[in-house]
Amino acid sequence: MSTRVVITGIGAVTPLGVGAETLHTRAVAGLSGLNDENENGLGGKVGRCLDFDVKNPLSRREMRRMDRYTQLAVAAADEAIAQAGWGGGLPCDARRITCYIGTAIGGLDTLETQHLVMHTEGAEEVSPLTVPMMMANAAPAHISMRHGLHGETTAIVTACSSGAQAIIAGVRSILLGEADAAVVGGAEAGTTRFTRAIFNAAGAISPDGNSTPFDEERNGFNLGEGAGILVLESAENARARGAEILGEIAGYGLSSDAHHITAPNPDGKYAAYALNRALETAGATPEQVSYVNAHGTGTELNDTTEVNVLRQALGDALENIPVSSTKSAIGHLFGAAGAVETIATLQALRHGQAPPTLGLKNLDKRLGRVRISGEPQDLAPGTFSAEDGTPKRLGLSNSLGFGGHNVTLAIRA
């Protein structure tokens, strides 16, 4: 990509705590954000944002008008925008700041609650705020209103790749010259009883919480909630105002399996195409990759397919590249996953240490030779020279969504 799109702010609210730094430090320390919950016969573990105090960023009036997924998104956006240094005012024309937030489901908590109200108290008791709270575009709408962003404001809905595709939408708006900056990311609050019931019925949830991606005893994923938001700017805009640059969206790749509504294509060739495109647009080779944050859900089909994809795209270099799954510590965040994992990737590159695949004891031998560990892994200094000649680490973040959506982001720190 000729124009550089840089990252000047990051914010995260996850089951590991509040804050992008908290996400990294607690993940590397081997802490889990998952808790045992047994409700209505649904066992396993759930990742809830227990440290999140909604009264801190929001007034009572705002709280009553937002679904939990929007509340999480707004809190993460506040952190990212503050770190970007926008507290004293926007860095450019507000009409040239876009906002794209991904979600797989949107205001499911509101939908479930109001559906219950209708059947227990009557249709006349349903809240008139139900539609604006449950609509998928509520999060980007509230973020734009809160911060006065007047560029294109859109919700991206592509299942588990939504957050990653929202980041790409922001990148494209800058590359096309339609924006100078973008607020992007993903949010989800999919830990409701209904969500747990439907994924349990589909046999996707780990019945005992043993969701350890790539482990030979893995048996499904755990549900989680959270949000990850990034502030993107053109390098020119960031430099002009003296902003600290945390990293760069160096490249990206997208494709569609066009194979099955929920299952990935086992041959992985189209997901490998997306990964290759990410490297190509970043101007990098497999040997220059310092870290891969895998989609890593903990289902046998996903894990085996994804390692197959990595091997096709990275070849022999894969054996020397640390790989891990953030979902092992926070659960599957659905539409927020790609954004939170992009932040986790950036943080791993910046701090030089990849978080572990938590709980991994016995790597599935069928996966072959791949550097996946239950312990943190130190990252090499990096071989990709920046403009000042300093080696910079390059990382990849994979997202695979129901519907066959394949997304890979290349991040340089």
Short mmCIF file of N, CA and C in Angstrom, two decimals, residues 237-385:
data_model
loop_
_atom_site.label_atom_id
_atom_site.label_comp_id
_atom_site.label_asym_id
_atom_site.label_seq_id
_atom_site.Cartn_x
_atom_site.Cartn_y
_atom_site.Cartn_z
N ASN A 237 -1.17 12.75 8.31
CA ASN A 237 -1.99 13.45 9.30
C ASN A 237 -1.42 13.26 10.70
N ALA A 238 -0.98 12.03 11.01
CA ALA A 238 -0.43 11.75 12.34
C ALA A 238 0.87 12.51 12.57
N ARG A 239 1.73 12.54 11.55
CA ARG A 239 3.01 13.23 11.68
C ARG A 239 2.80 14.74 11.82
N ALA A 240 1.86 15.26 11.07
CA ALA A 240 1.64 16.71 11.08
C ALA A 240 1.26 17.22 12.47
N ARG A 241 0.60 16.40 13.24
CA ARG A 241 0.19 16.84 14.57
C ARG A 241 1.08 16.26 15.68
N GLY A 242 2.15 15.58 15.28
CA GLY A 242 3.10 15.05 16.25
C GLY A 242 2.57 13.91 17.09
N ALA A 243 1.67 13.12 16.53
CA ALA A 243 1.07 12.02 17.29
C ALA A 243 2.05 10.86 17.45
N GLU A 244 1.92 10.13 18.55
CA GLU A 244 2.69 8.90 18.73
C GLU A 244 2.08 7.82 17.86
N ILE A 245 2.91 7.18 17.06
CA ILE A 245 2.44 6.11 16.19
C ILE A 245 2.74 4.77 16.85
N LEU A 246 1.68 4.01 17.11
CA LEU A 246 1.82 2.72 17.79
C LEU A 246 2.16 1.60 16.82
N GLY A 247 1.68 1.72 15.61
CA GLY A 247 1.90 0.69 14.61
C GLY A 247 1.24 1.08 13.31
N GLU A 248 1.13 0.11 12.44
CA GLU A 248 0.64 0.38 11.10
C GLU A 248 -0.14 -0.82 10.58
N ILE A 249 -1.26 -0.56 9.92
CA ILE A 249 -1.93 -1.62 9.17
C ILE A 249 -1.19 -1.71 7.85
N ALA A 250 -0.27 -2.66 7.79
CA ALA A 250 0.66 -2.72 6.66
C ALA A 250 0.04 -3.36 5.43
N GLY A 251 -0.96 -4.22 5.63
CA GLY A 251 -1.58 -4.91 4.50
C GLY A 251 -2.78 -5.70 4.95
N TYR A 252 -3.53 -6.19 3.99
CA TYR A 252 -4.70 -7.00 4.32
C TYR A 252 -5.07 -7.87 3.13
N GLY A 253 -5.81 -8.93 3.43
CA GLY A 253 -6.32 -9.81 2.39
C GLY A 253 -7.68 -10.35 2.78
N LEU A 254 -8.56 -10.48 1.79
CA LEU A 254 -9.90 -10.99 2.03
C LEU A 254 -10.27 -11.99 0.95
N SER A 255 -11.13 -12.93 1.30
CA SER A 255 -11.64 -13.88 0.30
C SER A 255 -12.89 -14.53 0.86
N SER A 256 -13.56 -15.29 0.01
CA SER A 256 -14.74 -16.04 0.42
C SER A 256 -14.58 -17.50 0.00
N ASP A 257 -14.88 -18.41 0.94
CA ASP A 257 -14.83 -19.83 0.61
C ASP A 257 -15.91 -20.22 -0.38
N ALA A 258 -17.10 -19.57 -0.27
CA ALA A 258 -18.25 -19.96 -1.09
C ALA A 258 -18.45 -21.47 -1.03
N HIS A 259 -18.42 -21.99 0.20
CA HIS A 259 -18.40 -23.45 0.40
C HIS A 259 -19.55 -23.93 1.28
N HIS A 260 -19.72 -23.31 2.47
CA HIS A 260 -20.70 -23.78 3.44
C HIS A 260 -21.06 -22.62 4.35
N ILE A 261 -22.29 -22.58 4.85
CA ILE A 261 -22.73 -21.42 5.63
C ILE A 261 -22.04 -21.33 7.00
N THR A 262 -21.56 -22.44 7.54
CA THR A 262 -20.86 -22.38 8.83
C THR A 262 -19.46 -22.98 8.81
N ALA A 263 -19.23 -24.00 8.01
CA ALA A 263 -17.94 -24.71 8.04
C ALA A 263 -16.94 -24.10 7.06
N PRO A 264 -15.66 -23.99 7.47
CA PRO A 264 -14.65 -23.54 6.53
C PRO A 264 -14.36 -24.60 5.48
N ASN A 265 -13.87 -24.19 4.35
CA ASN A 265 -13.46 -25.14 3.32
C ASN A 265 -12.21 -25.87 3.81
N PRO A 266 -12.27 -27.19 4.00
CA PRO A 266 -11.14 -27.91 4.58
C PRO A 266 -9.83 -27.76 3.81
N ASP A 267 -9.91 -27.53 2.48
CA ASP A 267 -8.65 -27.42 1.74
C ASP A 267 -7.95 -26.09 2.00
N GLY A 268 -8.68 -25.11 2.53
CA GLY A 268 -8.08 -23.86 2.98
C GLY A 268 -7.48 -22.97 1.92
N LYS A 269 -7.69 -23.25 0.64
CA LYS A 269 -6.95 -22.51 -0.39
C LYS A 269 -7.38 -21.05 -0.49
N TYR A 270 -8.64 -20.75 -0.19
CA TYR A 270 -9.08 -19.36 -0.31
C TYR A 270 -8.67 -18.55 0.91
N ALA A 271 -8.66 -19.19 2.08
CA ALA A 271 -8.13 -18.52 3.26
C ALA A 271 -6.63 -18.27 3.10
N ALA A 272 -5.93 -19.22 2.48
CA ALA A 272 -4.51 -19.03 2.21
C ALA A 272 -4.30 -17.88 1.23
N TYR A 273 -5.21 -17.74 0.27
CA TYR A 273 -5.14 -16.63 -0.67
C TYR A 273 -5.23 -15.30 0.08
N ALA A 274 -6.15 -15.21 1.05
CA ALA A 274 -6.30 -13.97 1.83
C ALA A 274 -5.01 -13.66 2.58
N LEU A 275 -4.40 -14.69 3.18
CA LEU A 275 -3.17 -14.48 3.92
C LEU A 275 -2.04 -14.04 2.98
N ASN A 276 -1.95 -14.68 1.83
CA ASN A 276 -0.93 -14.29 0.85
C ASN A 276 -1.11 -12.85 0.39
N ARG A 277 -2.38 -12.44 0.22
CA ARG A 277 -2.66 -11.06 -0.19
C ARG A 277 -2.24 -10.08 0.89
N ALA A 278 -2.42 -10.46 2.15
CA ALA A 278 -1.99 -9.59 3.24
C ALA A 278 -0.48 -9.37 3.21
N LEU A 279 0.26 -10.46 2.98
CA LEU A 279 1.71 -10.33 2.87
C LEU A 279 2.11 -9.50 1.65
N GLU A 280 1.44 -9.76 0.54
CA GLU A 280 1.76 -9.05 -0.70
C GLU A 280 1.53 -7.56 -0.57
N THR A 281 0.39 -7.17 -0.01
CA THR A 281 0.09 -5.74 0.14
C THR A 281 0.99 -5.08 1.18
N ALA A 282 1.51 -5.90 2.11
CA ALA A 282 2.46 -5.37 3.10
C ALA A 282 3.89 -5.32 2.56
N GLY A 283 4.10 -5.91 1.38
CA GLY A 283 5.44 -5.96 0.82
C GLY A 283 6.38 -6.81 1.63
N ALA A 284 5.85 -7.91 2.20
CA ALA A 284 6.63 -8.75 3.11
C ALA A 284 6.66 -10.20 2.62
N THR A 285 7.60 -10.95 3.15
CA THR A 285 7.73 -12.37 2.85
C THR A 285 7.41 -13.17 4.12
N PRO A 286 7.12 -14.47 4.00
CA PRO A 286 6.85 -15.28 5.18
C PRO A 286 7.98 -15.23 6.21
N GLU A 287 9.21 -15.13 5.74
CA GLU A 287 10.36 -15.10 6.67
C GLU A 287 10.39 -13.84 7.52
N GLN A 288 9.66 -12.81 7.13
CA GLN A 288 9.65 -11.55 7.88
C GLN A 288 8.52 -11.48 8.91
N VAL A 289 7.73 -12.54 9.02
CA VAL A 289 6.62 -12.56 9.97
C VAL A 289 7.15 -12.94 11.35
N SER A 290 6.87 -12.11 12.35
CA SER A 290 7.33 -12.35 13.71
C SER A 290 6.33 -13.12 14.56
N TYR A 291 5.04 -13.04 14.20
CA TYR A 291 4.01 -13.63 15.06
C TYR A 291 2.71 -13.77 14.27
N VAL A 292 1.97 -14.84 14.57
CA VAL A 292 0.63 -15.03 14.00
C VAL A 292 -0.36 -15.20 15.13
N ASN A 293 -1.37 -14.33 15.17
CA ASN A 293 -2.47 -14.51 16.10
C ASN A 293 -3.56 -15.26 15.33
N ALA A 294 -3.75 -16.53 15.68
CA ALA A 294 -4.66 -17.38 14.94
C ALA A 294 -6.11 -17.14 15.32
N HIS A 295 -7.02 -17.46 14.41
CA HIS A 295 -8.44 -17.42 14.73
C HIS A 295 -8.72 -18.41 15.86
N GLY A 296 -8.13 -19.59 15.78
CA GLY A 296 -8.05 -20.57 16.87
C GLY A 296 -9.26 -20.70 17.78
N THR A 297 -10.36 -21.27 17.30
CA THR A 297 -11.56 -21.35 18.11
C THR A 297 -11.56 -22.50 19.10
N GLY A 298 -10.82 -23.56 18.80
CA GLY A 298 -10.85 -24.73 19.67
C GLY A 298 -11.77 -25.83 19.16
N THR A 299 -12.28 -25.66 17.95
CA THR A 299 -13.02 -26.76 17.31
C THR A 299 -12.04 -27.49 16.40
N GLU A 300 -12.22 -28.78 16.26
CA GLU A 300 -11.26 -29.59 15.49
C GLU A 300 -11.19 -29.13 14.03
N LEU A 301 -12.35 -28.86 13.42
CA LEU A 301 -12.36 -28.46 12.01
C LEU A 301 -11.66 -27.13 11.80
N ASN A 302 -11.94 -26.14 12.67
CA ASN A 302 -11.30 -24.85 12.51
C ASN A 302 -9.79 -24.95 12.69
N ASP A 303 -9.36 -25.62 13.75
CA ASP A 303 -7.93 -25.67 14.07
C ASP A 303 -7.13 -26.38 12.98
N THR A 304 -7.63 -27.52 12.52
CA THR A 304 -6.89 -28.25 11.50
C THR A 304 -6.88 -27.49 10.18
N THR A 305 -8.01 -26.87 9.85
CA THR A 305 -8.07 -26.09 8.61
C THR A 305 -7.13 -24.90 8.68
N GLU A 306 -7.11 -24.21 9.82
CA GLU A 306 -6.30 -23.00 9.92
C GLU A 306 -4.80 -23.31 9.84
N VAL A 307 -4.36 -24.37 10.50
CA VAL A 307 -2.94 -24.73 10.40
C VAL A 307 -2.61 -25.12 8.96
N ASN A 308 -3.53 -25.78 8.30
CA ASN A 308 -3.34 -26.09 6.88
C ASN A 308 -3.19 -24.82 6.06
N VAL A 309 -4.00 -23.81 6.38
CA VAL A 309 -3.93 -22.51 5.70
C VAL A 309 -2.57 -21.85 5.94
N LEU A 310 -2.13 -21.85 7.19
CA LEU A 310 -0.84 -21.24 7.53
C LEU A 310 0.30 -21.93 6.81
N ARG A 311 0.21 -23.24 6.73
CA ARG A 311 1.29 -24.00 6.07
C ARG A 311 1.31 -23.73 4.57
N GLN A 312 0.13 -23.62 3.96
CA GLN A 312 0.07 -23.31 2.53
C GLN A 312 0.66 -21.94 2.24
N ALA A 313 0.35 -20.95 3.08
CA ALA A 313 0.75 -19.58 2.80
C ALA A 313 2.18 -19.26 3.25
N LEU A 314 2.60 -19.85 4.36
CA LEU A 314 3.89 -19.49 4.94
C LEU A 314 4.98 -20.52 4.66
N GLY A 315 4.61 -21.70 4.21
CA GLY A 315 5.60 -22.71 3.84
C GLY A 315 6.48 -23.13 5.00
N ASP A 316 7.75 -23.35 4.71
CA ASP A 316 8.71 -23.81 5.73
C ASP A 316 8.93 -22.78 6.82
N ALA A 317 8.66 -21.51 6.55
CA ALA A 317 8.86 -20.45 7.55
C ALA A 317 7.94 -20.65 8.75
N LEU A 318 6.81 -21.34 8.57
CA LEU A 318 5.85 -21.50 9.65
C LEU A 318 6.47 -22.12 10.89
N GLU A 319 7.39 -23.05 10.71
CA GLU A 319 8.00 -23.75 11.85
C GLU A 319 8.73 -22.82 12.80
N ASN A 320 9.11 -21.64 12.33
CA ASN A 320 9.89 -20.70 13.15
C ASN A 320 9.07 -19.51 13.62
N ILE A 321 7.77 -19.49 13.32
CA ILE A 321 6.93 -18.33 13.67
C ILE A 321 6.04 -18.68 14.87
N PRO A 322 6.15 -17.95 15.99
CA PRO A 322 5.24 -18.19 17.12
C PRO A 322 3.78 -17.96 16.71
N VAL A 323 2.92 -18.88 17.11
CA VAL A 323 1.49 -18.81 16.82
C VAL A 323 0.74 -19.00 18.13
N SER A 324 -0.33 -18.23 18.35
CA SER A 324 -1.16 -18.45 19.53
C SER A 324 -2.58 -17.99 19.28
N SER A 325 -3.49 -18.40 20.17
CA SER A 325 -4.89 -18.03 20.08
C SER A 325 -5.33 -17.26 21.31
N THR A 326 -5.79 -16.03 21.11
CA THR A 326 -6.27 -15.20 22.22
C THR A 326 -7.56 -15.76 22.82
N LYS A 327 -8.33 -16.50 22.02
CA LYS A 327 -9.61 -17.04 22.50
C LYS A 327 -9.44 -17.99 23.66
N SER A 328 -8.25 -18.54 23.84
CA SER A 328 -8.02 -19.46 24.95
C SER A 328 -8.16 -18.76 26.29
N ALA A 329 -7.97 -17.44 26.32
CA ALA A 329 -8.03 -16.69 27.58
C ALA A 329 -9.30 -15.88 27.74
N ILE A 330 -9.95 -15.51 26.62
CA ILE A 330 -11.12 -14.63 26.73
C ILE A 330 -12.38 -15.20 26.10
N GLY A 331 -12.28 -16.35 25.45
CA GLY A 331 -13.43 -16.92 24.77
C GLY A 331 -13.59 -16.34 23.37
N HIS A 332 -14.64 -16.79 22.72
CA HIS A 332 -14.93 -16.34 21.35
C HIS A 332 -15.82 -15.10 21.43
N LEU A 333 -15.33 -13.98 20.95
CA LEU A 333 -16.05 -12.71 21.02
C LEU A 333 -16.84 -12.41 19.75
N PHE A 334 -16.97 -13.40 18.89
CA PHE A 334 -17.76 -13.25 17.65
C PHE A 334 -17.35 -11.99 16.87
N GLY A 335 -18.26 -11.05 16.71
CA GLY A 335 -17.97 -9.87 15.88
C GLY A 335 -16.87 -8.99 16.42
N ALA A 336 -16.57 -9.10 17.71
CA ALA A 336 -15.48 -8.31 18.30
C ALA A 336 -14.13 -8.99 18.17
N ALA A 337 -14.14 -10.30 17.87
CA ALA A 337 -12.92 -11.10 17.93
C ALA A 337 -11.80 -10.53 17.07
N GLY A 338 -12.08 -10.24 15.80
CA GLY A 338 -11.03 -9.78 14.89
C GLY A 338 -10.38 -8.49 15.34
N ALA A 339 -11.17 -7.58 15.91
CA ALA A 339 -10.63 -6.29 16.37
C ALA A 339 -9.80 -6.46 17.63
N VAL A 340 -10.33 -7.21 18.60
CA VAL A 340 -9.58 -7.45 19.85
C VAL A 340 -8.29 -8.20 19.55
N GLU A 341 -8.35 -9.15 18.63
CA GLU A 341 -7.14 -9.92 18.30
C GLU A 341 -6.14 -9.11 17.50
N THR A 342 -6.60 -8.12 16.75
CA THR A 342 -5.67 -7.21 16.08
C THR A 342 -4.91 -6.39 17.13
N ILE A 343 -5.64 -5.94 18.15
CA ILE A 343 -4.98 -5.20 19.24
C ILE A 343 -4.02 -6.11 19.99
N ALA A 344 -4.41 -7.35 20.24
CA ALA A 344 -3.53 -8.30 20.91
C ALA A 344 -2.26 -8.55 20.08
N THR A 345 -2.42 -8.60 18.77
CA THR A 345 -1.27 -8.78 17.88
C THR A 345 -0.34 -7.59 17.95
N LEU A 346 -0.91 -6.40 17.86
CA LEU A 346 -0.11 -5.18 17.94
C LEU A 346 0.66 -5.12 19.26
N GLN A 347 -0.02 -5.44 20.35
CA GLN A 347 0.62 -5.39 21.66
C GLN A 347 1.74 -6.42 21.78
N ALA A 348 1.52 -7.60 21.22
CA ALA A 348 2.58 -8.62 21.24
C ALA A 348 3.80 -8.14 20.48
N LEU A 349 3.59 -7.50 19.34
CA LEU A 349 4.71 -6.99 18.54
C LEU A 349 5.43 -5.86 19.26
N ARG A 350 4.67 -4.97 19.88
CA ARG A 350 5.27 -3.81 20.57
C ARG A 350 6.08 -4.25 21.78
N HIS A 351 5.58 -5.25 22.51
CA HIS A 351 6.24 -5.69 23.74
C HIS A 351 7.21 -6.83 23.51
N GLY A 352 7.21 -7.39 22.31
CA GLY A 352 8.16 -8.45 21.98
C GLY A 352 7.85 -9.78 22.62
N GLN A 353 6.58 -10.00 22.99
CA GLN A 353 6.23 -11.26 23.63
C GLN A 353 4.81 -11.66 23.23
N ALA A 354 4.68 -12.88 22.72
CA ALA A 354 3.38 -13.39 22.32
C ALA A 354 2.71 -14.08 23.49
N PRO A 355 1.42 -13.84 23.69
CA PRO A 355 0.71 -14.53 24.77
C PRO A 355 0.61 -16.02 24.48
N PRO A 356 0.43 -16.84 25.52
CA PRO A 356 0.33 -18.28 25.31
C PRO A 356 -1.04 -18.67 24.78
N THR A 357 -1.14 -19.87 24.26
CA THR A 357 -2.44 -20.50 24.04
C THR A 357 -2.75 -21.18 25.37
N LEU A 358 -3.55 -20.49 26.15
CA LEU A 358 -3.73 -20.86 27.56
C LEU A 358 -4.31 -22.27 27.69
N GLY A 359 -3.68 -23.05 28.55
CA GLY A 359 -4.15 -24.39 28.83
C GLY A 359 -3.61 -25.47 27.92
N LEU A 360 -2.82 -25.07 26.91
CA LEU A 360 -2.29 -26.06 25.97
C LEU A 360 -1.29 -26.98 26.67
N LYS A 361 -1.58 -28.26 26.62
CA LYS A 361 -0.69 -29.25 27.23
C LYS A 361 -0.11 -30.20 26.20
N ASN A 362 -0.97 -30.69 25.32
CA ASN A 362 -0.53 -31.64 24.31
C ASN A 362 -0.99 -31.17 22.94
N LEU A 363 -0.07 -30.61 22.18
CA LEU A 363 -0.40 -30.15 20.84
C LEU A 363 -0.86 -31.33 19.98
N ASP A 364 -1.96 -31.14 19.29
CA ASP A 364 -2.49 -32.19 18.41
C ASP A 364 -1.41 -32.57 17.39
N LYS A 365 -0.98 -33.81 17.44
CA LYS A 365 0.13 -34.26 16.58
C LYS A 365 -0.25 -34.21 15.10
N ARG A 366 -1.54 -34.25 14.81
CA ARG A 366 -1.98 -34.21 13.42
C ARG A 366 -1.72 -32.85 12.77
N LEU A 367 -1.42 -31.84 13.59
CA LEU A 367 -1.16 -30.49 13.07
C LEU A 367 0.25 -30.35 12.51
N GLY A 368 1.13 -31.30 12.82
CA GLY A 368 2.50 -31.22 12.32
C GLY A 368 3.35 -30.25 13.12
N ARG A 369 4.44 -29.83 12.51
CA ARG A 369 5.40 -28.95 13.19
C ARG A 369 4.93 -27.51 13.10
N VAL A 370 4.53 -26.96 14.25
CA VAL A 370 4.08 -25.58 14.32
C VAL A 370 4.37 -25.06 15.73
N ARG A 371 4.79 -23.80 15.84
CA ARG A 371 5.22 -23.23 17.13
C ARG A 371 4.03 -22.67 17.90
N ILE A 372 3.24 -23.56 18.47
CA ILE A 372 2.12 -23.18 19.34
C ILE A 372 2.45 -23.69 20.73
N SER A 373 2.36 -22.79 21.72
CA SER A 373 2.82 -23.15 23.06
C SER A 373 1.84 -22.68 24.13
N GLY A 374 1.82 -23.41 25.23
CA GLY A 374 1.04 -23.01 26.38
C GLY A 374 1.77 -22.00 27.25
N GLU A 375 2.95 -21.57 26.81
CA GLU A 375 3.74 -20.56 27.53
C GLU A 375 3.96 -19.35 26.62
N PRO A 376 4.22 -18.17 27.21
CA PRO A 376 4.54 -17.00 26.38
C PRO A 376 5.78 -17.27 25.53
N GLN A 377 5.81 -16.66 24.36
CA GLN A 377 6.96 -16.84 23.47
C GLN A 377 7.57 -15.49 23.14
N ASP A 378 8.89 -15.39 23.31
CA ASP A 378 9.59 -14.16 22.96
C ASP A 378 9.68 -14.04 21.44
N LEU A 379 9.52 -12.81 20.96
CA LEU A 379 9.55 -12.56 19.53
C LEU A 379 10.91 -12.01 19.11
N ALA A 380 11.36 -12.43 17.95
CA ALA A 380 12.62 -11.90 17.40
C ALA A 380 12.46 -10.41 17.12
N PRO A 381 13.59 -9.67 17.05
CA PRO A 381 13.50 -8.21 16.86
C PRO A 381 12.77 -7.79 15.59
N GLY A 382 12.73 -8.65 14.60
CA GLY A 382 12.07 -8.28 13.35
C GLY A 382 13.08 -7.98 12.27
N THR A 383 12.70 -8.22 11.02
CA THR A 383 13.62 -8.01 9.91
C THR A 383 13.14 -6.96 8.92
N PHE A 384 11.94 -6.45 9.15
CA PHE A 384 11.40 -5.48 8.22
C PHE A 384 11.84 -4.09 8.63
N SER A 385 12.70 -3.46 7.84
CA SER A 385 13.24 -2.15 8.20
C SER A 385 12.24 -1.04 7.91
#
